[in-house]
Coordinates of C-alpha atoms and ligand atoms in Angstrom, one line a residue:
X1 CA 6.9 -52.9 29.2
X2 CA 9.7 -55.2 28.5
X3 CA 12.3 -55.2 30.9
X4 CA 15.8 -57.2 30.0
X5 CA 18.1 -57.6 32.6
X6 CA 21.8 -58.6 31.2
X7 CA 24.9 -59.6 33.2
X8 CA 27.1 -56.8 32.3
X9 CA 26.7 -53.4 30.9
X10 CA 28.8 -54.8 27.5
X11 CA 25.6 -57.1 27.0
X12 CA 23.2 -54.5 27.6
X13 CA 24.8 -52.3 25.4
X14 CA 24.7 -54.9 22.5
X15 CA 21.2 -55.9 23.4
X16 CA 20.2 -51.9 22.6
X17 CA 22.2 -51.5 19.7
X18 CA 20.9 -55.4 17.9
X19 CA 17.6 -53.8 18.8
X20 CA 18.6 -50.7 17.1
X21 CA 19.8 -51.9 14.3
X22 CA 17.3 -54.0 13.1
X23 CA 15.0 -51.3 13.3
X24 CA 17.4 -49.3 11.0
X25 CA 17.6 -52.8 8.3
X26 CA 13.6 -52.5 8.1
X27 CA 13.5 -48.9 8.1
X28 CA 16.8 -47.5 6.5
X29 CA 15.5 -43.7 7.0
X30 CA 14.5 -44.4 10.5
X31 CA 14.3 -41.4 13.1
X32 CA 16.4 -41.9 16.0
X33 CA 15.9 -40.2 19.1
X34 CA 19.9 -40.1 21.1
X35 CA 21.1 -39.5 24.5
X36 CA 23.8 -38.6 25.9
X37 CA 25.7 -39.1 29.5
X38 CA 27.9 -42.3 30.5
X39 CA 25.1 -44.9 30.0
X40 CA 24.8 -45.0 25.8
X41 CA 28.3 -44.8 25.2
X42 CA 28.4 -48.8 25.1
X43 CA 25.5 -48.8 22.6
X44 CA 27.1 -46.1 20.4
X45 CA 30.8 -48.2 20.5
X46 CA 28.5 -51.6 19.4
X47 CA 26.6 -49.4 16.5
X48 CA 30.2 -48.0 15.2
X49 CA 31.7 -51.1 15.0
X50 CA 28.3 -52.5 13.1
X51 CA 29.0 -49.6 10.7
X52 CA 32.3 -50.8 10.0
X53 CA 32.2 -54.4 10.1
X54 CA 28.8 -55.3 8.9
X55 CA 28.1 -52.4 6.8
X56 CA 25.1 -51.1 9.1
X57 CA 24.5 -47.6 6.9
X58 CA 22.9 -44.4 8.7
X59 CA 23.4 -42.7 5.4
X60 CA 19.3 -42.2 5.4
X61 CA 19.1 -41.9 9.2
X62 CA 17.9 -38.6 11.0
X63 CA 18.5 -37.9 14.6
X64 CA 17.1 -35.5 17.1
X65 CA 19.2 -35.4 20.4
X66 CA 17.0 -35.2 23.8
X67 CA 19.0 -31.9 25.7
X68 CA 22.0 -29.9 25.0
X69 CA 23.0 -27.2 27.8
X70 CA 22.3 -23.2 27.5
X71 CA 24.9 -21.1 26.8
X72 CA 27.7 -23.7 26.1
X73 CA 28.7 -23.2 22.0
X74 CA 28.9 -26.7 19.7
X75 CA 32.7 -26.3 20.1
X76 CA 32.7 -26.7 24.0
X77 CA 33.8 -30.1 24.9
X78 CA 31.2 -30.5 27.6
X79 CA 28.2 -29.5 24.8
X80 CA 25.9 -32.5 24.1
X81 CA 26.6 -31.5 20.3
X82 CA 30.4 -32.4 21.2
X83 CA 30.0 -35.5 22.9
X84 CA 27.6 -36.8 20.1
X85 CA 29.8 -35.8 17.4
X86 CA 33.6 -37.3 19.3
X87 CA 31.2 -40.4 20.4
X88 CA 29.2 -41.1 17.4
X89 CA 28.4 -39.0 14.6
X90 CA 32.6 -38.7 13.4
X91 CA 32.6 -42.3 13.4
X92 CA 29.6 -43.3 11.0
X93 CA 28.2 -42.7 7.6
X94 CA 25.5 -40.1 8.9
X95 CA 24.3 -37.0 6.9
X96 CA 25.3 -33.9 8.9
X97 CA 21.9 -32.4 7.5
X98 CA 19.7 -34.8 9.3
X99 CA 22.1 -34.2 12.7
X100 CA 19.5 -32.2 15.1
X101 CA 20.7 -31.2 18.9
X102 CA 18.9 -28.4 20.3
X103 CA 21.4 -25.2 19.9
X104 CA 22.1 -23.9 23.5
X105 CA 23.4 -20.7 21.9
X106 CA 20.1 -20.1 20.2
X107 CA 19.4 -15.9 20.6
X108 CA 15.3 -17.2 20.9
X109 CA 15.5 -20.1 22.7
X110 CA 11.3 -20.5 22.9
X111 CA 11.4 -19.8 19.2
X112 CA 14.2 -22.6 19.2
X113 CA 12.0 -25.4 21.2
X114 CA 9.2 -24.4 18.9
X115 CA 11.0 -25.2 15.9
X116 CA 12.6 -28.3 17.2
X117 CA 9.3 -29.9 18.2
X118 CA 8.1 -29.0 14.4
X119 CA 11.3 -30.6 12.9
X120 CA 10.7 -33.5 15.0
X121 CA 6.9 -33.6 13.3
X122 CA 8.4 -32.6 9.6
X123 CA 10.4 -35.8 9.8
X124 CA 7.3 -38.0 10.7
X125 CA 8.1 -38.2 14.6
X126 CA 10.8 -39.9 16.4
X127 CA 10.6 -44.1 15.7
X128 CA 13.3 -45.2 18.3
X129 CA 14.0 -43.0 21.3
X130 CA 17.5 -43.7 23.3
X131 CA 16.9 -42.5 27.3
X132 CA 19.4 -42.9 30.3
X133 CA 17.8 -41.6 33.6
X134 CA 19.3 -39.7 36.2
X135 CA 19.5 -40.5 39.6
X136 CA 16.8 -38.6 40.8
X137 CA 14.7 -40.3 38.0
X138 CA 15.1 -37.5 35.5
X139 CA 14.7 -38.3 31.8
X140 CA 16.7 -36.0 29.3
X141 CA 16.6 -33.1 31.7
X142 CA 13.1 -33.3 32.9
X143 CA 14.1 -32.9 36.5
X144 CA 11.3 -34.0 38.9
X145 CA 8.2 -32.1 39.1
X146 CA 8.2 -31.5 35.2
X147 CA 4.9 -31.7 33.7
X148 CA 4.1 -35.4 32.3
X149 CA 2.9 -33.5 29.3
X150 CA 5.8 -31.3 28.6
X151 CA 7.1 -30.1 25.3
X152 CA 10.7 -28.8 24.4
X153 CA 11.6 -26.1 26.7
X154 CA 14.1 -24.6 29.1
X155 CA 14.5 -26.2 32.3
X156 CA 16.9 -25.3 35.2
X157 CA 18.6 -27.9 36.8
X158 CA 18.1 -29.4 40.3
X159 CA 21.5 -28.9 42.6
X160 CA 21.7 -32.7 42.7
X161 CA 22.0 -32.6 38.8
X162 CA 24.4 -29.8 38.6
X163 CA 26.8 -31.6 41.4
X164 CA 26.6 -35.1 39.4
X165 CA 27.6 -32.6 36.3
X166 CA 30.5 -31.3 37.7
X167 CA 32.9 -33.9 37.7
X168 CA 33.1 -32.8 33.3
X169 CA 34.0 -29.1 34.7
X170 CA 36.8 -27.3 36.3
X171 CA 34.4 -26.3 39.3
X172 CA 30.7 -25.9 40.0
X173 CA 30.6 -22.5 38.8
X174 CA 31.2 -23.5 35.2
X175 CA 28.4 -26.4 35.1
X176 CA 25.8 -24.7 33.4
X177 CA 22.2 -24.7 35.6
X178 CA 20.1 -24.2 32.6
X179 CA 19.2 -26.8 29.7
X180 CA 17.0 -27.2 26.7
X181 CA 15.0 -30.6 27.0
X182 CA 12.8 -32.3 24.9
X183 CA 9.6 -32.7 27.0
X184 CA 8.2 -35.6 28.8
X185 CA 4.8 -35.5 26.3
X186 CA 7.3 -35.3 23.2
X187 CA 9.2 -38.4 24.4
X188 CA 6.4 -40.4 25.2
X189 CA 5.6 -39.6 21.1
X190 CA 8.2 -42.1 20.5
X191 CA 6.7 -45.1 18.6
X192 CA 9.6 -47.1 20.7
X193 CA 11.4 -45.5 23.8
X194 CA 14.6 -47.8 24.9
X195 CA 15.5 -46.5 28.5
X196 CA 19.0 -48.0 30.1
X197 CA 20.4 -47.7 33.0
X198 CA 23.7 -49.7 34.6
X199 CA 25.2 -49.9 37.9
X200 CA 24.1 -49.8 41.4
X201 CA 24.1 -45.6 41.6
X202 CA 20.9 -46.0 39.5
X203 CA 19.1 -48.9 41.0
X204 CA 16.7 -46.9 43.2
X205 CA 15.6 -44.8 40.1
X206 CA 14.8 -48.0 38.1
X207 CA 13.0 -49.2 41.1
X208 CA 11.0 -45.7 41.7
X209 CA 10.4 -45.6 37.8
X210 CA 9.6 -49.4 37.3
X211 CA 7.7 -50.3 40.4
X212 CA 6.4 -46.8 42.2
X213 CA 3.7 -45.1 41.5
X214 CA 3.8 -42.9 38.3
X215 CA 4.4 -39.5 39.5
X216 CA 6.0 -36.2 38.0
X217 CA 8.5 -36.3 40.8
X218 CA 10.0 -39.2 39.3
X219 CA 10.1 -38.5 35.4
X220 CA 10.9 -41.8 34.1
X221 CA 7.8 -43.3 35.7
X222 CA 6.1 -42.0 32.8
X223 CA 7.3 -44.9 30.9
X224 CA 4.6 -47.2 32.3
X225 CA 2.1 -45.5 30.2
X226 CA 4.2 -45.9 27.1
X227 CA 2.5 -48.5 24.8
X228 CA 6.2 -49.6 23.5
X229 CA 8.9 -49.5 26.0
X230 CA 12.1 -51.4 26.5
X231 CA 14.3 -51.0 29.9
X232 CA 17.6 -52.8 29.4
X233 CA 19.4 -52.9 32.7
X234 CA 22.4 -54.7 33.9
X235 CA 22.3 -56.9 37.1
X236 CA 23.5 -54.0 39.5
X237 CA 20.6 -51.5 38.1
X238 CA 18.0 -54.0 38.1
X239 CA 19.1 -55.0 41.9
X240 CA 16.0 -53.3 43.8
X241 CA 13.4 -54.8 41.8
X242 CA 11.2 -56.7 44.0
X243 CA 8.7 -58.1 41.1
X244 CA 11.4 -59.2 39.4
X245 CA 13.5 -62.4 39.4
X246 CA 17.4 -61.4 38.5
X247 CA 19.3 -64.1 38.8
Ligands
LIG301 C1 22.3 -36.2 32.2 C2 21.4 -36.5 30.6 C3 20.3 -37.5 30.9 C4 21.3 -38.7 31.0 C5 21.7 -38.2 32.5 C6 22.1 -39.6 33.1 O1 21.4 -35.4 33.0 N1 20.6 -35.2 30.5 O2 19.8 -37.2 29.9 O3 20.0 -39.6 31.1 O4 22.4 -37.5 32.4 O5 23.8 -39.4 32.7 P1 24.7 -40.6 32.8 O6 24.7 -41.9 31.8 O7 26.1 -40.0 32.8 O8 24.3 -41.4 34.5

């Protein structure tokens, strides 16, 4: 695992974009795993800038998003599909046929999850997976207690996650309580993973993930087992690490 501590959110985002762009230049048909949430927004902004100013092309790239709320149509402004379109896809030259976001309105959710897994395999597996982290240590929507070998499936969100997400909805009742998420096993099969975290509210989760014991109660701690993982954080998110000199 390579821990990279940057002075600011912007510097962390630029570093993540630099690595992703380098992989894309080396392999134009890269299979890129994407995450939602506030954390990767800076990375997406930088990739859009590179596309517009430096000719970085997504034309042959395939994407797989980590997760999606169950029950929200793609037109809902809080669906992850909508988020990805607004914050990345509509600004770059990606081929819509190569975009994959789990469908929260799929009539047969289990069959859809199986199909999602088989699509990832059909494209040769994920080359680079972007990850955020929940304050409780979750990755994608793999909440504490999720099997470390899990595959794409339905998960019920914890009360904490529902509360964390409530700020985006009119009220708590509107926040979806279930989601489709790639499993921890699915994520671990990505050839490289880049976990991003910023701000002090992620410091404890980052400490537990990197320096704590590997446990299903902190799903992100599985990253300790990954062959090629980058953890990119700002100073605030690194502030509780005890084995690292962060300046
Ligand atoms: C949600 C997403 C996660 C994301 C997390 C943190 O739960 N399913 O993929 O990592 O939120 O979001 P943020 O980056 O906004 O803190």
